[in-house]
């Protein structure tokens, strides 16, 4: 009897371990696993966990194992991105009933050891897949994919409705050095995996033979890297002149970004490569989600996305922890591509009914409540979004903001802007408007600081603060296997997404709010941004 592939993973962790959980989640999602991130309160019941193929219990006391008898593979792990005594990183795991402690002096080594251990535990019954995933791990870490994947989500700021409502016309990214390095990293990983997984145009689909040397995870990671490369290209104001050089063993010559976007990583090419994966395992649902995501980037294929989402929904049971997310994605399709707002709202509400912690669905439902004049329902909904984001913690506490990813921080910003709109249009309260815009300003500052991402990046060789502040972002260089925070932060502080956040806030303080202190803060940030951008 064939052993079922690992398709779903839950990461159960304290709210304070968000940076470590985000690191694990990003890697396993890159492989094609559907990962459910569960920040849990101090008191929780293991029986509340839903069925999944593997469960990672992260940073909980390991003296007593949790009795989770669902048949899932359970891994007990403890690690912290903060070094002990600023010199040693310690991580612990259970081997049987024995607590094993490990030490390393490098954050990069810590990341590698943690992933290597989890792969060996979760895929212990899948020799070919485990070997392939370990190779993906090496590529993933050597090419800085974690911070690049995290930062790619910042591009969403340019398309958010709050910026469109404020008539902010910044919709594209300038291909500065960090962005070119992002393109090069995604291209390199795609090219290497395409070679190793035999995904060139000359390869044929396997006919009922799973023993073809390919791994579904390797194929998925390859196509995912191609999808990321394509998404970055589509977000650029113009394509850079630099060739995306690759090693001679993979590609004899470098390709221009234009060639990569329109030929090598065309939407149709990536979909055809996914068909190789589905020929091996039609039940690998993440492949359909990836196919939908790719299809939405092509005018020729965008309507096919609905079929992929509908198929996944039909193959998923309402009790599955991913059912709500798929409904949310289908709602997004109807809203942005299908042109059926009533269907979109219906799916958003169904997602929220299925999982009341789905903050994306709650945000969407609240937006439509506000637009329909249901201000009180919308107000309660947006406050619920922030409650979910902070897991019920105090949003005025900096330590709690530091647990939010860029994506979650953006949702906090968006929710506060909507609460300001409600205060302005419904309550007619200048004091309430000022309060919510002040919270949005705090969210923008935390987005700028990006604490969660910062804790997850190797600090090796970080320049002195005075030196890095004088260095222009485009002069910084990324090193293989490490992403210096000064490099990414230098770019981030002067990027288009940050510019959009400051302009959204400026649209409120320039005439709407009469609070001089808040006006001064926002105008100072915008002036500093525009001054540094012009240097």
PDB file of N, CA and C in Angstrom, residues 41-119:
ATOM      1  N   UNK A  41      -3.038  30.587  22.293  1.00  0.00           N
ATOM      2  CA  UNK A  41      -2.920  31.171  23.631  1.00  0.00           C
ATOM      3  C   UNK A  41      -2.180  30.228  24.561  1.00  0.00           C
ATOM      4  N   UNK A  42      -1.825  30.740  25.734  1.00  0.00           N
ATOM      5  CA  UNK A  42      -1.065  29.917  26.676  1.00  0.00           C
ATOM      6  C   UNK A  42      -1.843  28.663  27.074  1.00  0.00           C
ATOM      7  N   UNK A  43      -3.147  28.800  27.260  1.00  0.00           N
ATOM      8  CA  UNK A  43      -3.982  27.651  27.606  1.00  0.00           C
ATOM      9  C   UNK A  43      -4.767  27.213  26.366  1.00  0.00           C
ATOM     10  N   UNK A  44      -4.498  26.015  25.892  1.00  0.00           N
ATOM     11  CA  UNK A  44      -5.198  25.529  24.723  1.00  0.00           C
ATOM     12  C   UNK A  44      -5.312  24.015  24.812  1.00  0.00           C
ATOM     13  N   UNK A  45      -6.230  23.465  24.039  1.00  0.00           N
ATOM     14  CA  UNK A  45      -6.543  22.048  24.080  1.00  0.00           C
ATOM     15  C   UNK A  45      -6.047  21.387  22.804  1.00  0.00           C
ATOM     16  N   UNK A  46      -5.205  20.389  22.939  1.00  0.00           N
ATOM     17  CA  UNK A  46      -4.651  19.724  21.765  1.00  0.00           C
ATOM     18  C   UNK A  46      -5.741  19.090  20.919  1.00  0.00           C
ATOM     19  N   UNK A  47      -6.861  18.745  21.531  1.00  0.00           N
ATOM     20  CA  UNK A  47      -7.947  18.123  20.780  1.00  0.00           C
ATOM     21  C   UNK A  47      -8.601  19.102  19.808  1.00  0.00           C
ATOM     22  N   UNK A  48      -8.299  20.404  19.974  1.00  0.00           N
ATOM     23  CA  UNK A  48      -8.866  21.400  19.063  1.00  0.00           C
ATOM     24  C   UNK A  48      -8.159  21.416  17.717  1.00  0.00           C
ATOM     25  N   UNK A  49      -7.025  20.727  17.609  1.00  0.00           N
ATOM     26  CA  UNK A  49      -6.285  20.702  16.358  1.00  0.00           C
ATOM     27  C   UNK A  49      -7.039  19.901  15.302  1.00  0.00           C
ATOM     28  N   UNK A  50      -7.005  20.404  14.089  1.00  0.00           N
ATOM     29  CA  UNK A  50      -7.645  19.712  12.975  1.00  0.00           C
ATOM     30  C   UNK A  50      -6.692  18.686  12.377  1.00  0.00           C
ATOM     31  N   UNK A  51      -7.232  17.842  11.532  1.00  0.00           N
ATOM     32  CA  UNK A  51      -6.434  16.801  10.899  1.00  0.00           C
ATOM     33  C   UNK A  51      -5.449  17.405   9.906  1.00  0.00           C
ATOM     34  N   UNK A  52      -4.205  16.968   9.949  1.00  0.00           N
ATOM     35  CA  UNK A  52      -3.210  17.329   8.952  1.00  0.00           C
ATOM     36  C   UNK A  52      -2.166  16.227   8.919  1.00  0.00           C
ATOM     37  N   UNK A  53      -1.365  16.221   7.856  1.00  0.00           N
ATOM     38  CA  UNK A  53      -0.383  15.144   7.703  1.00  0.00           C
ATOM     39  C   UNK A  53       0.749  15.245   8.714  1.00  0.00           C
ATOM     40  N   UNK A  54       1.102  16.480   9.095  1.00  0.00           N
ATOM     41  CA  UNK A  54       2.178  16.683  10.070  1.00  0.00           C
ATOM     42  C   UNK A  54       1.843  17.874  10.950  1.00  0.00           C
ATOM     43  N   UNK A  55       2.259  17.804  12.201  1.00  0.00           N
ATOM     44  CA  UNK A  55       2.083  18.907  13.148  1.00  0.00           C
ATOM     45  C   UNK A  55       3.442  19.213  13.780  1.00  0.00           C
ATOM     46  N   UNK A  56       3.829  20.481  13.716  1.00  0.00           N
ATOM     47  CA  UNK A  56       5.066  20.924  14.361  1.00  0.00           C
ATOM     48  C   UNK A  56       4.675  21.705  15.608  1.00  0.00           C
ATOM     49  N   UNK A  57       5.007  21.172  16.766  1.00  0.00           N
ATOM     50  CA  UNK A  57       4.799  21.874  18.026  1.00  0.00           C
ATOM     51  C   UNK A  57       6.060  22.693  18.300  1.00  0.00           C
ATOM     52  N   UNK A  58       5.943  23.990  18.138  1.00  0.00           N
ATOM     53  CA  UNK A  58       7.111  24.873  18.188  1.00  0.00           C
ATOM     54  C   UNK A  58       7.141  25.678  19.483  1.00  0.00           C
ATOM     55  N   UNK A  59       8.236  25.549  20.202  1.00  0.00           N
ATOM     56  CA  UNK A  59       8.509  26.358  21.400  1.00  0.00           C
ATOM     57  C   UNK A  59       7.467  26.199  22.494  1.00  0.00           C
ATOM     58  N   UNK A  60       7.009  24.966  22.680  1.00  0.00           N
ATOM     59  CA  UNK A  60       6.215  24.618  23.848  1.00  0.00           C
ATOM     60  C   UNK A  60       7.056  23.706  24.738  1.00  0.00           C
ATOM     61  N   UNK A  61       6.797  23.648  26.041  1.00  0.00           N
ATOM     62  CA  UNK A  61       7.585  22.771  26.926  1.00  0.00           C
ATOM     63  C   UNK A  61       7.589  21.341  26.413  1.00  0.00           C
ATOM     64  N   UNK A  62       8.777  20.778  26.273  1.00  0.00           N
ATOM     65  CA  UNK A  62       8.878  19.443  25.685  1.00  0.00           C
ATOM     66  C   UNK A  62       9.033  18.355  26.738  1.00  0.00           C
ATOM     67  N   UNK A  63       8.925  18.738  28.014  1.00  0.00           N
ATOM     68  CA  UNK A  63       9.019  17.725  29.061  1.00  0.00           C
ATOM     69  C   UNK A  63       7.854  16.737  28.968  1.00  0.00           C
ATOM     70  N   UNK A  64       6.705  17.246  28.471  1.00  0.00           N
ATOM     71  CA  UNK A  64       5.545  16.359  28.300  1.00  0.00           C
ATOM     72  C   UNK A  64       5.039  16.489  26.875  1.00  0.00           C
ATOM     73  N   UNK A  65       5.023  15.389  26.151  1.00  0.00           N
ATOM     74  CA  UNK A  65       4.558  15.420  24.766  1.00  0.00           C
ATOM     75  C   UNK A  65       3.035  15.557  24.755  1.00  0.00           C
ATOM     76  N   UNK A  66       2.552  16.253  23.730  1.00  0.00           N
ATOM     77  CA  UNK A  66       1.113  16.422  23.584  1.00  0.00           C
ATOM     78  C   UNK A  66       0.511  15.175  22.951  1.00  0.00           C
ATOM     79  N   UNK A  67      -0.540  14.680  23.561  1.00  0.00           N
ATOM     80  CA  UNK A  67      -1.170  13.452  23.074  1.00  0.00           C
ATOM     81  C   UNK A  67      -2.087  13.702  21.903  1.00  0.00           C
ATOM     82  N   UNK A  68      -1.509  13.821  20.730  1.00  0.00           N
ATOM     83  CA  UNK A  68      -2.291  14.094  19.527  1.00  0.00           C
ATOM     84  C   UNK A  68      -2.406  12.796  18.753  1.00  0.00           C
ATOM     85  N   UNK A  69      -3.575  12.160  18.818  1.00  0.00           N
ATOM     86  CA  UNK A  69      -3.726  10.785  18.322  1.00  0.00           C
ATOM     87  C   UNK A  69      -4.450  10.716  16.986  1.00  0.00           C
ATOM     88  N   UNK A  70      -4.239  11.690  16.120  1.00  0.00           N
ATOM     89  CA  UNK A  70      -4.960  11.708  14.849  1.00  0.00           C
ATOM     90  C   UNK A  70      -4.230  10.941  13.758  1.00  0.00           C
ATOM     91  N   UNK A  71      -3.065  10.440  14.041  1.00  0.00           N
ATOM     92  CA  UNK A  71      -2.270   9.776  13.011  1.00  0.00           C
ATOM     93  C   UNK A  71      -1.289  10.697  12.333  1.00  0.00           C
ATOM     94  N   UNK A  72      -1.263  11.955  12.711  1.00  0.00           N
ATOM     95  CA  UNK A  72      -0.325  12.911  12.127  1.00  0.00           C
ATOM     96  C   UNK A  72       1.096  12.627  12.601  1.00  0.00           C
ATOM     97  N   UNK A  73       2.052  12.990  11.755  1.00  0.00           N
ATOM     98  CA  UNK A  73       3.457  12.987  12.175  1.00  0.00           C
ATOM     99  C   UNK A  73       3.654  14.199  13.082  1.00  0.00           C
ATOM    100  N   UNK A  74       4.134  13.991  14.292  1.00  0.00           N
ATOM    101  CA  UNK A  74       4.318  15.084  15.249  1.00  0.00           C
ATOM    102  C   UNK A  74       5.808  15.317  15.491  1.00  0.00           C
ATOM    103  N   UNK A  75       6.210  16.568  15.398  1.00  0.00           N
ATOM    104  CA  UNK A  75       7.599  16.941  15.653  1.00  0.00           C
ATOM    105  C   UNK A  75       7.600  18.009  16.731  1.00  0.00           C
ATOM    106  N   UNK A  76       8.430  17.810  17.748  1.00  0.00           N
ATOM    107  CA  UNK A  76       8.524  18.754  18.862  1.00  0.00           C
ATOM    108  C   UNK A  76       9.858  19.479  18.753  1.00  0.00           C
ATOM    109  N   UNK A  77       9.783  20.798  18.673  1.00  0.00           N
ATOM    110  CA  UNK A  77      10.960  21.583  18.327  1.00  0.00           C
ATOM    111  C   UNK A  77      10.980  22.877  19.129  1.00  0.00           C
ATOM    112  N   UNK A  78      12.175  23.292  19.511  1.00  0.00           N
ATOM    113  CA  UNK A  78      12.330  24.567  20.212  1.00  0.00           C
ATOM    114  C   UNK A  78      13.564  25.279  19.678  1.00  0.00           C
ATOM    115  N   UNK A  79      13.384  26.515  19.218  1.00  0.00           N
ATOM    116  CA  UNK A  79      14.522  27.333  18.813  1.00  0.00           C
ATOM    117  C   UNK A  79      14.124  28.796  18.824  1.00  0.00           C
ATOM    118  N   UNK A  80      15.137  29.657  18.861  1.00  0.00           N
ATOM    119  CA  UNK A  80      14.905  31.090  18.976  1.00  0.00           C
ATOM    120  C   UNK A  80      15.921  31.798  18.098  1.00  0.00           C
ATOM    121  N   UNK A  81      15.475  32.770  17.296  1.00  0.00           N
ATOM    122  CA  UNK A  81      16.386  33.515  16.439  1.00  0.00           C
ATOM    123  C   UNK A  81      17.252  34.502  17.224  1.00  0.00           C
ATOM    124  N   UNK A  82      16.962  34.658  18.510  1.00  0.00           N
ATOM    125  CA  UNK A  82      17.801  35.508  19.351  1.00  0.00           C
ATOM    126  C   UNK A  82      18.898  34.635  19.957  1.00  0.00           C
ATOM    127  N   UNK A  83      20.148  35.005  19.736  1.00  0.00           N
ATOM    128  CA  UNK A  83      21.266  34.194  20.217  1.00  0.00           C
ATOM    129  C   UNK A  83      21.396  34.275  21.733  1.00  0.00           C
ATOM    130  N   UNK A  84      21.799  33.168  22.346  1.00  0.00           N
ATOM    131  CA  UNK A  84      22.089  33.161  23.766  1.00  0.00           C
ATOM    132  C   UNK A  84      23.442  33.841  24.003  1.00  0.00           C
ATOM    133  N   UNK A  85      23.467  34.844  24.879  1.00  0.00           N
ATOM    134  CA  UNK A  85      24.701  35.590  25.162  1.00  0.00           C
ATOM    135  C   UNK A  85      25.306  36.199  23.905  1.00  0.00           C
ATOM    136  N   UNK A  86      24.447  36.437  22.879  1.00  0.00           N
ATOM    137  CA  UNK A  86      24.866  37.069  21.623  1.00  0.00           C
ATOM    138  C   UNK A  86      25.903  36.255  20.868  1.00  0.00           C
ATOM    139  N   UNK A  87      26.077  35.004  21.238  1.00  0.00           N
ATOM    140  CA  UNK A  87      27.113  34.194  20.591  1.00  0.00           C
ATOM    141  C   UNK A  87      26.611  32.826  20.143  1.00  0.00           C
ATOM    142  N   UNK A  88      25.702  32.223  20.897  1.00  0.00           N
ATOM    143  CA  UNK A  88      25.312  30.844  20.649  1.00  0.00           C
ATOM    144  C   UNK A  88      23.806  30.752  20.407  1.00  0.00           C
ATOM    145  N   UNK A  89      23.433  30.018  19.344  1.00  0.00           N
ATOM    146  CA  UNK A  89      22.031  29.712  19.068  1.00  0.00           C
ATOM    147  C   UNK A  89      21.783  28.276  19.522  1.00  0.00           C
ATOM    148  N   UNK A  90      20.749  28.087  20.326  1.00  0.00           N
ATOM    149  CA  UNK A  90      20.429  26.765  20.864  1.00  0.00           C
ATOM    150  C   UNK A  90      19.091  26.304  20.297  1.00  0.00           C
ATOM    151  N   UNK A  91      19.048  25.056  19.832  1.00  0.00           N
ATOM    152  CA  UNK A  91      17.771  24.475  19.431  1.00  0.00           C
ATOM    153  C   UNK A  91      17.651  23.071  20.006  1.00  0.00           C
ATOM    154  N   UNK A  92      16.413  22.706  20.365  1.00  0.00           N
ATOM    155  CA  UNK A  92      16.167  21.445  21.046  1.00  0.00           C
ATOM    156  C   UNK A  92      15.069  20.675  20.318  1.00  0.00           C
ATOM    157  N   UNK A  93      15.155  19.365  20.434  1.00  0.00           N
ATOM    158  CA  UNK A  93      14.136  18.502  19.841  1.00  0.00           C
ATOM    159  C   UNK A  93      14.036  17.225  20.651  1.00  0.00           C
ATOM    160  N   UNK A  94      12.991  16.475  20.395  1.00  0.00           N
ATOM    161  CA  UNK A  94      12.803  15.198  21.067  1.00  0.00           C
ATOM    162  C   UNK A  94      13.184  14.060  20.138  1.00  0.00           C
ATOM    163  N   UNK A  95      14.038  13.191  20.602  1.00  0.00           N
ATOM    164  CA  UNK A  95      14.376  11.962  19.900  1.00  0.00           C
ATOM    165  C   UNK A  95      13.812  10.814  20.720  1.00  0.00           C
ATOM    166  N   UNK A  96      12.626  10.339  20.326  1.00  0.00           N
ATOM    167  CA  UNK A  96      11.912   9.393  21.182  1.00  0.00           C
ATOM    168  C   UNK A  96      11.393  10.145  22.395  1.00  0.00           C
ATOM    169  N   UNK A  97      11.919   9.794  23.573  1.00  0.00           N
ATOM    170  CA  UNK A  97      11.551  10.510  24.801  1.00  0.00           C
ATOM    171  C   UNK A  97      12.727  11.307  25.347  1.00  0.00           C
ATOM    172  N   UNK A  98      13.814  11.371  24.573  1.00  0.00           N
ATOM    173  CA  UNK A  98      15.027  12.054  25.026  1.00  0.00           C
ATOM    174  C   UNK A  98      15.089  13.469  24.473  1.00  0.00           C
ATOM    175  N   UNK A  99      15.301  14.430  25.327  1.00  0.00           N
ATOM    176  CA  UNK A  99      15.451  15.820  24.917  1.00  0.00           C
ATOM    177  C   UNK A  99      16.895  16.054  24.460  1.00  0.00           C
ATOM    178  N   UNK A 100      17.058  16.450  23.199  1.00  0.00           N
ATOM    179  CA  UNK A 100      18.387  16.646  22.624  1.00  0.00           C
ATOM    180  C   UNK A 100      18.607  18.134  22.393  1.00  0.00           C
ATOM    181  N   UNK A 101      19.729  18.646  22.886  1.00  0.00           N
ATOM    182  CA  UNK A 101      20.061  20.064  22.742  1.00  0.00           C
ATOM    183  C   UNK A 101      21.207  20.225  21.747  1.00  0.00           C
ATOM    184  N   UNK A 102      21.101  21.202  20.861  1.00  0.00           N
ATOM    185  CA  UNK A 102      22.110  21.467  19.844  1.00  0.00           C
ATOM    186  C   UNK A 102      22.512  22.933  19.894  1.00  0.00           C
ATOM    187  N   UNK A 103      23.754  23.234  19.534  1.00  0.00           N
ATOM    188  CA  UNK A 103      24.238  24.604  19.549  1.00  0.00           C
ATOM    189  C   UNK A 103      24.954  24.936  18.250  1.00  0.00           C
ATOM    190  N   UNK A 104      24.858  26.197  17.850  1.00  0.00           N
ATOM    191  CA  UNK A 104      25.608  26.687  16.702  1.00  0.00           C
ATOM    192  C   UNK A 104      25.907  28.161  16.921  1.00  0.00           C
ATOM    193  N   UNK A 105      26.924  28.665  16.271  1.00  0.00           N
ATOM    194  CA  UNK A 105      27.324  30.064  16.430  1.00  0.00           C
ATOM    195  C   UNK A 105      26.867  30.931  15.260  1.00  0.00           C
ATOM    196  N   UNK A 106      26.120  30.357  14.338  1.00  0.00           N
ATOM    197  CA  UNK A 106      25.700  31.093  13.150  1.00  0.00           C
ATOM    198  C   UNK A 106      24.198  30.956  12.943  1.00  0.00           C
ATOM    199  N   UNK A 107      23.531  32.056  12.684  1.00  0.00           N
ATOM    200  CA  UNK A 107      22.096  31.986  12.407  1.00  0.00           C
ATOM    201  C   UNK A 107      21.837  31.238  11.100  1.00  0.00           C
ATOM    202  N   UNK A 108      22.710  31.415  10.113  1.00  0.00           N
ATOM    203  CA  UNK A 108      22.556  30.699   8.847  1.00  0.00           C
ATOM    204  C   UNK A 108      22.644  29.187   9.071  1.00  0.00           C
ATOM    205  N   UNK A 109      23.569  28.766   9.924  1.00  0.00           N
ATOM    206  CA  UNK A 109      23.696  27.343  10.241  1.00  0.00           C
ATOM    207  C   UNK A 109      22.484  26.852  11.015  1.00  0.00           C
ATOM    208  N   UNK A 110      21.997  27.673  11.927  1.00  0.00           N
ATOM    209  CA  UNK A 110      20.785  27.323  12.675  1.00  0.00           C
ATOM    210  C   UNK A 110      19.626  27.053  11.727  1.00  0.00           C
ATOM    211  N   UNK A 111      19.395  27.948  10.776  1.00  0.00           N
ATOM    212  CA  UNK A 111      18.308  27.784   9.813  1.00  0.00           C
ATOM    213  C   UNK A 111      18.457  26.480   9.044  1.00  0.00           C
ATOM    214  N   UNK A 112      19.677  26.200   8.597  1.00  0.00           N
ATOM    215  CA  UNK A 112      19.928  24.992   7.811  1.00  0.00           C
ATOM    216  C   UNK A 112      19.697  23.734   8.634  1.00  0.00           C
ATOM    217  N   UNK A 113      20.182  23.726   9.875  1.00  0.00           N
ATOM    218  CA  UNK A 113      20.038  22.543  10.725  1.00  0.00           C
ATOM    219  C   UNK A 113      18.583  22.282  11.090  1.00  0.00           C
ATOM    220  N   UNK A 114      17.843  23.345  11.376  1.00  0.00           N
ATOM    221  CA  UNK A 114      16.431  23.198  11.731  1.00  0.00           C
ATOM    222  C   UNK A 114      15.649  22.577  10.575  1.00  0.00           C
ATOM    223  N   UNK A 115      15.818  23.121   9.366  1.00  0.00           N
ATOM    224  CA  UNK A 115      15.082  22.594   8.213  1.00  0.00           C
ATOM    225  C   UNK A 115      15.522  21.166   7.886  1.00  0.00           C
ATOM    226  N   UNK A 116      16.821  20.906   7.962  1.00  0.00           N
ATOM    227  CA  UNK A 116      17.319  19.556   7.687  1.00  0.00           C
ATOM    228  C   UNK A 116      16.692  18.549   8.641  1.00  0.00           C
ATOM    229  N   UNK A 117      16.600  18.923   9.911  1.00  0.00           N
ATOM    230  CA  UNK A 117      16.007  18.026  10.910  1.00  0.00           C
ATOM    231  C   UNK A 117      14.531  17.779  10.613  1.00  0.00           C
ATOM    232  N   UNK A 118      13.775  18.830  10.333  1.00  0.00           N
ATOM    233  CA  UNK A 118      12.343  18.681  10.080  1.00  0.00           C
ATOM    234  C   UNK A 118      12.080  17.843   8.835  1.00  0.00           C
ATOM    235  N   UNK A 119      12.873  18.045   7.799  1.00  0.00           N
ATOM    236  CA  UNK A 119      12.709  17.251   6.569  1.00  0.00           C
ATOM    237  C   UNK A 119      12.932  15.768   6.859  1.00  0.00           C
TER     238      UNK A 119
END
